[in-house]
Coordinates of C-alpha atoms and ligand atoms in Angstrom, one line a residue:
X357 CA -30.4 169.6 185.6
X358 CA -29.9 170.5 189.1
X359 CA -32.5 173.0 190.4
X360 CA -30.3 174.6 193.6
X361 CA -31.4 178.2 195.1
X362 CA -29.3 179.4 197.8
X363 CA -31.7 181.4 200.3
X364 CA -30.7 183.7 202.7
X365 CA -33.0 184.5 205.6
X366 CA -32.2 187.9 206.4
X367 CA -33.1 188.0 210.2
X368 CA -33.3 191.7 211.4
X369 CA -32.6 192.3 215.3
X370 CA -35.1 195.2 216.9
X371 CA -35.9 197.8 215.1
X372 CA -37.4 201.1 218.0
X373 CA -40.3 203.9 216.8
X374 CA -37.7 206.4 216.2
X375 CA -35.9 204.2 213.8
X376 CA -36.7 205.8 210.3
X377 CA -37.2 203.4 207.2
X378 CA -33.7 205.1 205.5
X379 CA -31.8 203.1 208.9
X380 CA -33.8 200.3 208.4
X381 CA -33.6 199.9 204.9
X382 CA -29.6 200.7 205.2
X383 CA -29.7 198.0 207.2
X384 CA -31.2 195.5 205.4
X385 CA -29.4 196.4 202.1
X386 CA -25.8 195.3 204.2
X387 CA -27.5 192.3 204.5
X388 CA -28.5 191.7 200.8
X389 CA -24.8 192.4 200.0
X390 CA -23.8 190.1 202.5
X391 CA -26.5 187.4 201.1
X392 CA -24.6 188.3 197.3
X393 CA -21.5 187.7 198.8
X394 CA -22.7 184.6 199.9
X395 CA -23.9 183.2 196.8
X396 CA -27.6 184.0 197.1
X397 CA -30.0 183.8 195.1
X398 CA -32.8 184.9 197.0
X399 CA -32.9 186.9 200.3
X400 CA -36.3 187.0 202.8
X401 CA -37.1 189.6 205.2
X402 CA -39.1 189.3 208.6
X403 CA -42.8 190.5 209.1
X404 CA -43.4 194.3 208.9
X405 CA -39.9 194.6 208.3
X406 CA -39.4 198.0 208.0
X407 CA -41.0 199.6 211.0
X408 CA -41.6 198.3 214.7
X409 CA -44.0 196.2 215.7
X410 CA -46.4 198.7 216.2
X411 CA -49.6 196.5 216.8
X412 CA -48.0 196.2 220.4
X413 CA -49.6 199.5 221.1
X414 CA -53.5 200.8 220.9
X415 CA -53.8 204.2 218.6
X416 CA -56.3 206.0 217.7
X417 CA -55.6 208.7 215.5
X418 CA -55.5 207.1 212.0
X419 CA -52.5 209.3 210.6
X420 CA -50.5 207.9 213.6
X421 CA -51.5 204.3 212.5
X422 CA -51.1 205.0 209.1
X423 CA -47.3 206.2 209.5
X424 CA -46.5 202.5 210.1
X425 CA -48.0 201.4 206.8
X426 CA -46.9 201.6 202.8
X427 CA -49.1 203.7 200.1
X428 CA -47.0 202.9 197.6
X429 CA -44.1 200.0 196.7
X430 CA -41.8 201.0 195.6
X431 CA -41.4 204.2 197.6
X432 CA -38.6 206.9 197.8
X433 CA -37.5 205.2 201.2
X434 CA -38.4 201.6 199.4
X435 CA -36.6 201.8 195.8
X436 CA -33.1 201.3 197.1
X437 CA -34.2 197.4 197.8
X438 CA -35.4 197.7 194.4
X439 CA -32.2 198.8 192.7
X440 CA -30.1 196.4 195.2
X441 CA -32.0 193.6 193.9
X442 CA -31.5 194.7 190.5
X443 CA -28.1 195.8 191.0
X444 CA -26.7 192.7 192.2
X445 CA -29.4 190.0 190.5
X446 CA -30.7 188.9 194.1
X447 CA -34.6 188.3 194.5
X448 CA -35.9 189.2 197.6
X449 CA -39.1 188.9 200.0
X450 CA -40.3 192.0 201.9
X451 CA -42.9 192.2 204.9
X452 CA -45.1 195.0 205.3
X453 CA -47.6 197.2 206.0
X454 CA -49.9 197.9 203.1
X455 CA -52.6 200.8 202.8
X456 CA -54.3 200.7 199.7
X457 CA -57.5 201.8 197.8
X458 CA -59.6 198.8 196.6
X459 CA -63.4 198.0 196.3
X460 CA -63.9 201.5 196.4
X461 CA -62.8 202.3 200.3
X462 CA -59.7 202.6 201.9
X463 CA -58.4 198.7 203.2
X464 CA -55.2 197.5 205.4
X465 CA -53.3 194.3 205.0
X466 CA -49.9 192.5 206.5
X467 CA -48.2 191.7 203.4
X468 CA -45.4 190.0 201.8
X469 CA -44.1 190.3 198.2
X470 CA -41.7 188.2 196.2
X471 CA -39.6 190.8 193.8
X472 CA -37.2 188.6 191.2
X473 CA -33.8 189.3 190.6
X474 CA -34.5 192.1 187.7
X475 CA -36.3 194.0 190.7
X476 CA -40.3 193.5 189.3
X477 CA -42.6 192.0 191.8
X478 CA -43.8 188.7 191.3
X479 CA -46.5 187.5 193.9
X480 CA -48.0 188.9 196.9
X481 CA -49.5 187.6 200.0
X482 CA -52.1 189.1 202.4
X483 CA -52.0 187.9 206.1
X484 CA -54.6 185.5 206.9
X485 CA -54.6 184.3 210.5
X486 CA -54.7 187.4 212.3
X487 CA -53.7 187.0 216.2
X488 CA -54.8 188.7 219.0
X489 CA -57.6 191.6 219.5
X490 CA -59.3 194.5 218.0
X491 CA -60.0 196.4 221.5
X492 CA -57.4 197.7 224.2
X493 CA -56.6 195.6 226.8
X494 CA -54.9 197.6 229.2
X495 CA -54.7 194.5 231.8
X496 CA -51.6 193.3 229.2
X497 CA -47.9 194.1 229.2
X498 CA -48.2 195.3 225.8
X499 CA -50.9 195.0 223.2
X500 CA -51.2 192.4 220.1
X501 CA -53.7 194.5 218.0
X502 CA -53.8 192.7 215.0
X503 CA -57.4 192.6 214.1
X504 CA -57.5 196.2 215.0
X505 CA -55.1 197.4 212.2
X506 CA -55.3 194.9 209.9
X507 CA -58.2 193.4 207.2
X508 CA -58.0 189.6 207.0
X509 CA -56.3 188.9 203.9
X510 CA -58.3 188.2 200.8
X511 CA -55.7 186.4 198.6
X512 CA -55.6 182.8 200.2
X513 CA -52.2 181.2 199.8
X514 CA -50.9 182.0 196.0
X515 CA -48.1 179.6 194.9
X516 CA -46.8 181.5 191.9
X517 CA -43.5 179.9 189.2
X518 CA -40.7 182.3 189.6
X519 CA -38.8 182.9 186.3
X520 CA -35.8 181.1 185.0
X521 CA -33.3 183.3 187.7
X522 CA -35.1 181.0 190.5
X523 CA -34.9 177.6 188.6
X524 CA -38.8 178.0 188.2
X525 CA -38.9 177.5 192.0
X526 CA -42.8 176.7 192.9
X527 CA -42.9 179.4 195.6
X528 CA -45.2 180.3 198.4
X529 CA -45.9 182.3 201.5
X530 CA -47.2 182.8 204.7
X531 CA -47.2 185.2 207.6
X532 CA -46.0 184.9 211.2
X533 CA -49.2 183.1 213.1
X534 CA -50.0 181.7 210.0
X535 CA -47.1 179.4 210.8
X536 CA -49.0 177.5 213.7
X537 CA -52.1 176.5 211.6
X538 CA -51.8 173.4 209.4
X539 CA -54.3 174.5 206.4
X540 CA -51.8 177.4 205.4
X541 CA -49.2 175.0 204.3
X542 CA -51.7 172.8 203.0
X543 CA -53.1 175.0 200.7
X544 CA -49.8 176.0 198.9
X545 CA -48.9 172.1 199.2
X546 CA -51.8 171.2 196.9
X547 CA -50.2 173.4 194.2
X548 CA -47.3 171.6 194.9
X549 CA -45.2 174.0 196.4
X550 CA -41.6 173.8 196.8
X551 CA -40.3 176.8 199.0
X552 CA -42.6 179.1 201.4
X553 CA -40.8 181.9 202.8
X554 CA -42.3 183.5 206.2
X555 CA -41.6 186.0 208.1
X556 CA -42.4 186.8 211.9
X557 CA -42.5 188.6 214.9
X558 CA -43.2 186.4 217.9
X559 CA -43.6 188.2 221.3
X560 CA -41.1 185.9 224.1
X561 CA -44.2 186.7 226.5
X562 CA -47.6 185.8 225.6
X563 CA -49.9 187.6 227.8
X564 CA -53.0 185.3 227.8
X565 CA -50.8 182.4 228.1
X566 CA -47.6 183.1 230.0
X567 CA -47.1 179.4 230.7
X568 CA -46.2 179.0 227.2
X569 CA -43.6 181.6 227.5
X570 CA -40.9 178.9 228.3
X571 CA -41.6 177.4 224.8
X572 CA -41.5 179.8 222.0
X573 CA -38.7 178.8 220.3
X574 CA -39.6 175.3 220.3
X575 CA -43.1 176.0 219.2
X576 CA -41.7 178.2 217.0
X577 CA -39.8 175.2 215.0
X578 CA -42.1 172.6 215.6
X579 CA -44.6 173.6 213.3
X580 CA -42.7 175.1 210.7
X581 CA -40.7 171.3 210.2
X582 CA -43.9 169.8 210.7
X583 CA -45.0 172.1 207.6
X584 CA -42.2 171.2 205.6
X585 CA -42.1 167.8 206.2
X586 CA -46.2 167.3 205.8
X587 CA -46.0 169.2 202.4
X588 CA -41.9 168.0 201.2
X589 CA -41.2 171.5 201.1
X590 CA -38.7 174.2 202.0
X591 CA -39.4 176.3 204.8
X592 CA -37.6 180.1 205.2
X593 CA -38.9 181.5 208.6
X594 CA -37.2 184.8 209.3
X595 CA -37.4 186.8 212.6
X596 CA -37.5 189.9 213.6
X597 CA -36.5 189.6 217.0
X598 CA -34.1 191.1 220.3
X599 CA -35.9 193.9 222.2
X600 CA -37.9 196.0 220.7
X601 CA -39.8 199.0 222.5
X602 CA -39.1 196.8 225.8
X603 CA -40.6 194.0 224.1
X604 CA -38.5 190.7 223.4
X605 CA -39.1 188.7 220.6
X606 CA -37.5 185.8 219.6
X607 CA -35.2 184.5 217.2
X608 CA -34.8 181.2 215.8
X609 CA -34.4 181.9 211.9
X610 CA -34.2 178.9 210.2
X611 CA -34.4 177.4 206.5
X612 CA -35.9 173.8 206.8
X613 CA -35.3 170.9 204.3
X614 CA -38.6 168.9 202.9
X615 CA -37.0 166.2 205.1
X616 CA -38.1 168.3 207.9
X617 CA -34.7 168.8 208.8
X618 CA -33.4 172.3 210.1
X619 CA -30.4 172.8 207.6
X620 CA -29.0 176.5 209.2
X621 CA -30.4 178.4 212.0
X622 CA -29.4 181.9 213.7
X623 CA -27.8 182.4 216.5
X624 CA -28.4 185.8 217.7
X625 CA -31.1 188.0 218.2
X626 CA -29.9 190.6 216.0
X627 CA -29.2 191.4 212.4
X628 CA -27.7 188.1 211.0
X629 CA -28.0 186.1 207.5
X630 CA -28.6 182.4 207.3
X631 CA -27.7 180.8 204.4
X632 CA -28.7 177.3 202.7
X633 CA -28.0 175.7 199.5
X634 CA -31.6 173.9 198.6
X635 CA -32.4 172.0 196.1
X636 CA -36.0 172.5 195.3
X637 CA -36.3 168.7 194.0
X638 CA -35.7 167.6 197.5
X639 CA -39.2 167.0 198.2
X640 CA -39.8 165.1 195.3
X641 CA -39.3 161.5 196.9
X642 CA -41.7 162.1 199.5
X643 CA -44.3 163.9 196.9
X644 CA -43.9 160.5 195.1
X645 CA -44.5 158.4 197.9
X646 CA -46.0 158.7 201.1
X647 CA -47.1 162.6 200.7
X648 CA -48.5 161.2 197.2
X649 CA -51.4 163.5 197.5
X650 CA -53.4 162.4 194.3
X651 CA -52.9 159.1 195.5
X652 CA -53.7 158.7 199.5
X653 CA -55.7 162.3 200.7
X654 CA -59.2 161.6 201.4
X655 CA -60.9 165.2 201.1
X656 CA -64.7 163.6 201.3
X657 CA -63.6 162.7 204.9
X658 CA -62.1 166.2 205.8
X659 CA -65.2 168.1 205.3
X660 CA -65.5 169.3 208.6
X661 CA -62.3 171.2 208.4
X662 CA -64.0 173.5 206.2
X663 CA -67.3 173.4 207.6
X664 CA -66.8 174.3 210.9
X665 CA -64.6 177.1 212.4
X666 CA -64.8 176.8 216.3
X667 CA -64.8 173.1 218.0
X668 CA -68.1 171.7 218.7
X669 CA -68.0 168.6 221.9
X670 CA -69.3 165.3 220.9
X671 CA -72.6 165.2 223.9
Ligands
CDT1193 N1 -47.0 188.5 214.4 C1 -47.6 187.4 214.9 O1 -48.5 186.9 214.3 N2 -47.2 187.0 216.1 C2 -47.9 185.9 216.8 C3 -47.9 186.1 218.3 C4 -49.1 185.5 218.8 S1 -49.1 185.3 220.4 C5 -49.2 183.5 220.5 C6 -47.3 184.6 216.5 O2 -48.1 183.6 216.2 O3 -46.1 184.4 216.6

């Protein structure tokens, strides 16, 4: 039996300070009607969707910080993507900004959830790779304060079997600079993962590194095929993206085959949905064969990728 999921990556254009989470979530519930109309199954949101970037700027007060972050999910602003999802049987991937009380003390995460088409949450995901800085840096055009605001996240990369709705899709996620690093695919690819949905906000300017400016958007797709290809799986990357608090991000949503292959992409930097038909058996001819894990890894010779953290020079 076929196992198709249509995804829809649900790319949100800027979203300023002063928009409040009942226009943003308006917003993004057009676009899961949209995504119904279009035969979706399954619709995935950017990063921190439902508030601005606001690691771009250095705060102090904690109640200031904490008005960008979640205490509960679902929420009074937060339940109508609940009751969408339930209302018109479409599973759905939020990003956000989680405050919660754990280990006895009050922690922070960037975090994703996967909630199925009957509206009950089925997997979450903490942010690992956290970019960026934990002091101000005034010298920058705007801050990227990440490991300020945010704990490292303390889940590692869950791959969880979504119910009978999905097919029993073998799903996965990641966060934004997670993206660029190699082991975050891997990880879900040696629980043989078959879609990872990921959202992000990518700055056009990179202030340590403004050469690099001219090649977001190819960096942006280059590592997210080589993902998919590397681990024959399905890739959803979803932006949030135009100019935001004078800060332009890019776009670039895309849903990427296991062949590696960029199936439908955005166009715009603003509110758009991206559709794809995949079948999440597409990666099994390369699982089989020359991403045969069991049957060509070597992990005694890859020690040193978990060994060692920063590079150390050969003498
Ligand atoms: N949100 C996030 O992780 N953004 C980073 C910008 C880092 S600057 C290279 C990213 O990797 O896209």
């Amino acid at each position: 039996m076929s196992r198709i999921v249509t995804v829809g990556a649900a790319q949100l254009g800027a979203i300023q300070r002063s928009d409040s989470r009942k226009a943003v979530v308006a917003r993004m519930i057009e676009l899961m009607r949209q995504a119904k109309s279009g035969g979706c199954d399954l619709v995935a949101f950017p990063e921190l969707a439902l508030t601005t970037f606001f690691p771009r700027w250095f705060m102090e007060d904690q109640a200031e910080i904490d008005a960008f972050f979640e205490q509960e999910m679902p929420s009074n602003e937060t339940a109508p993507l609940f009751n969408a999802a339930r209302e018109l049987g479409l599973a759905f991937m939020l990003g956000f900004a989680e405050k919660v009380e754990e280990e006895g003390r009050t922690r922070r995460f960037n975090t994703q959830i996967i909630v199925d088409k009957s509206g009950k949450p089925i997997a979450k995901y903490r942010k690992i790779h956290l970019p960026g800085h934990a002091e101000h840096e005034p010298w920058r055009a705007f801050q990227h304060l990440e490991k300020r605001y945010f704990e490292v996240g303390n889940l590692s990369w869950p791959v969880v079997r979504a119910g009978s709705d999905l097919h029993g899709a073998l799903l996965g996620q990641m966060i934004c600079n997670d993206r660029r690093w190699p082991e975050s695919y891997r990880v879900m690819g040696l629980q043989g993962v078959e879609m990872i949905l990921l959202g992000y906000n990518t700055p056009v300017h990179n202030p340590p590194a403004p050469m690099h400016d001219r090649l977001g958007d190819f960096h942006n797709h280059l590592v997210m095929q080589a993902g998919a290809y590397q681990n024959a799986t399905w890739v959803v990357g979803v932006a949030k993206c135009g100019l935001e608090e004078g800060c332009e991000m890019i776009g670039g949503s895309c849903i990427i085959a296991p062949t590696g292959e960029i199936v439908a992409q955005a166009v715009t930097r603003e509110d758009e949905l991206v559709v794809a038909r995949c079948d999440l058996d597409l990666g099994q001819s390369y699982k089989n064969s020359t991403f045969n894990f069991a049957r060509h890894r070597e992990p005694e010779q890859y020690r040193l990728i978990v060994e060692r953290k920063g590079a150390e020079l050969p003498r």
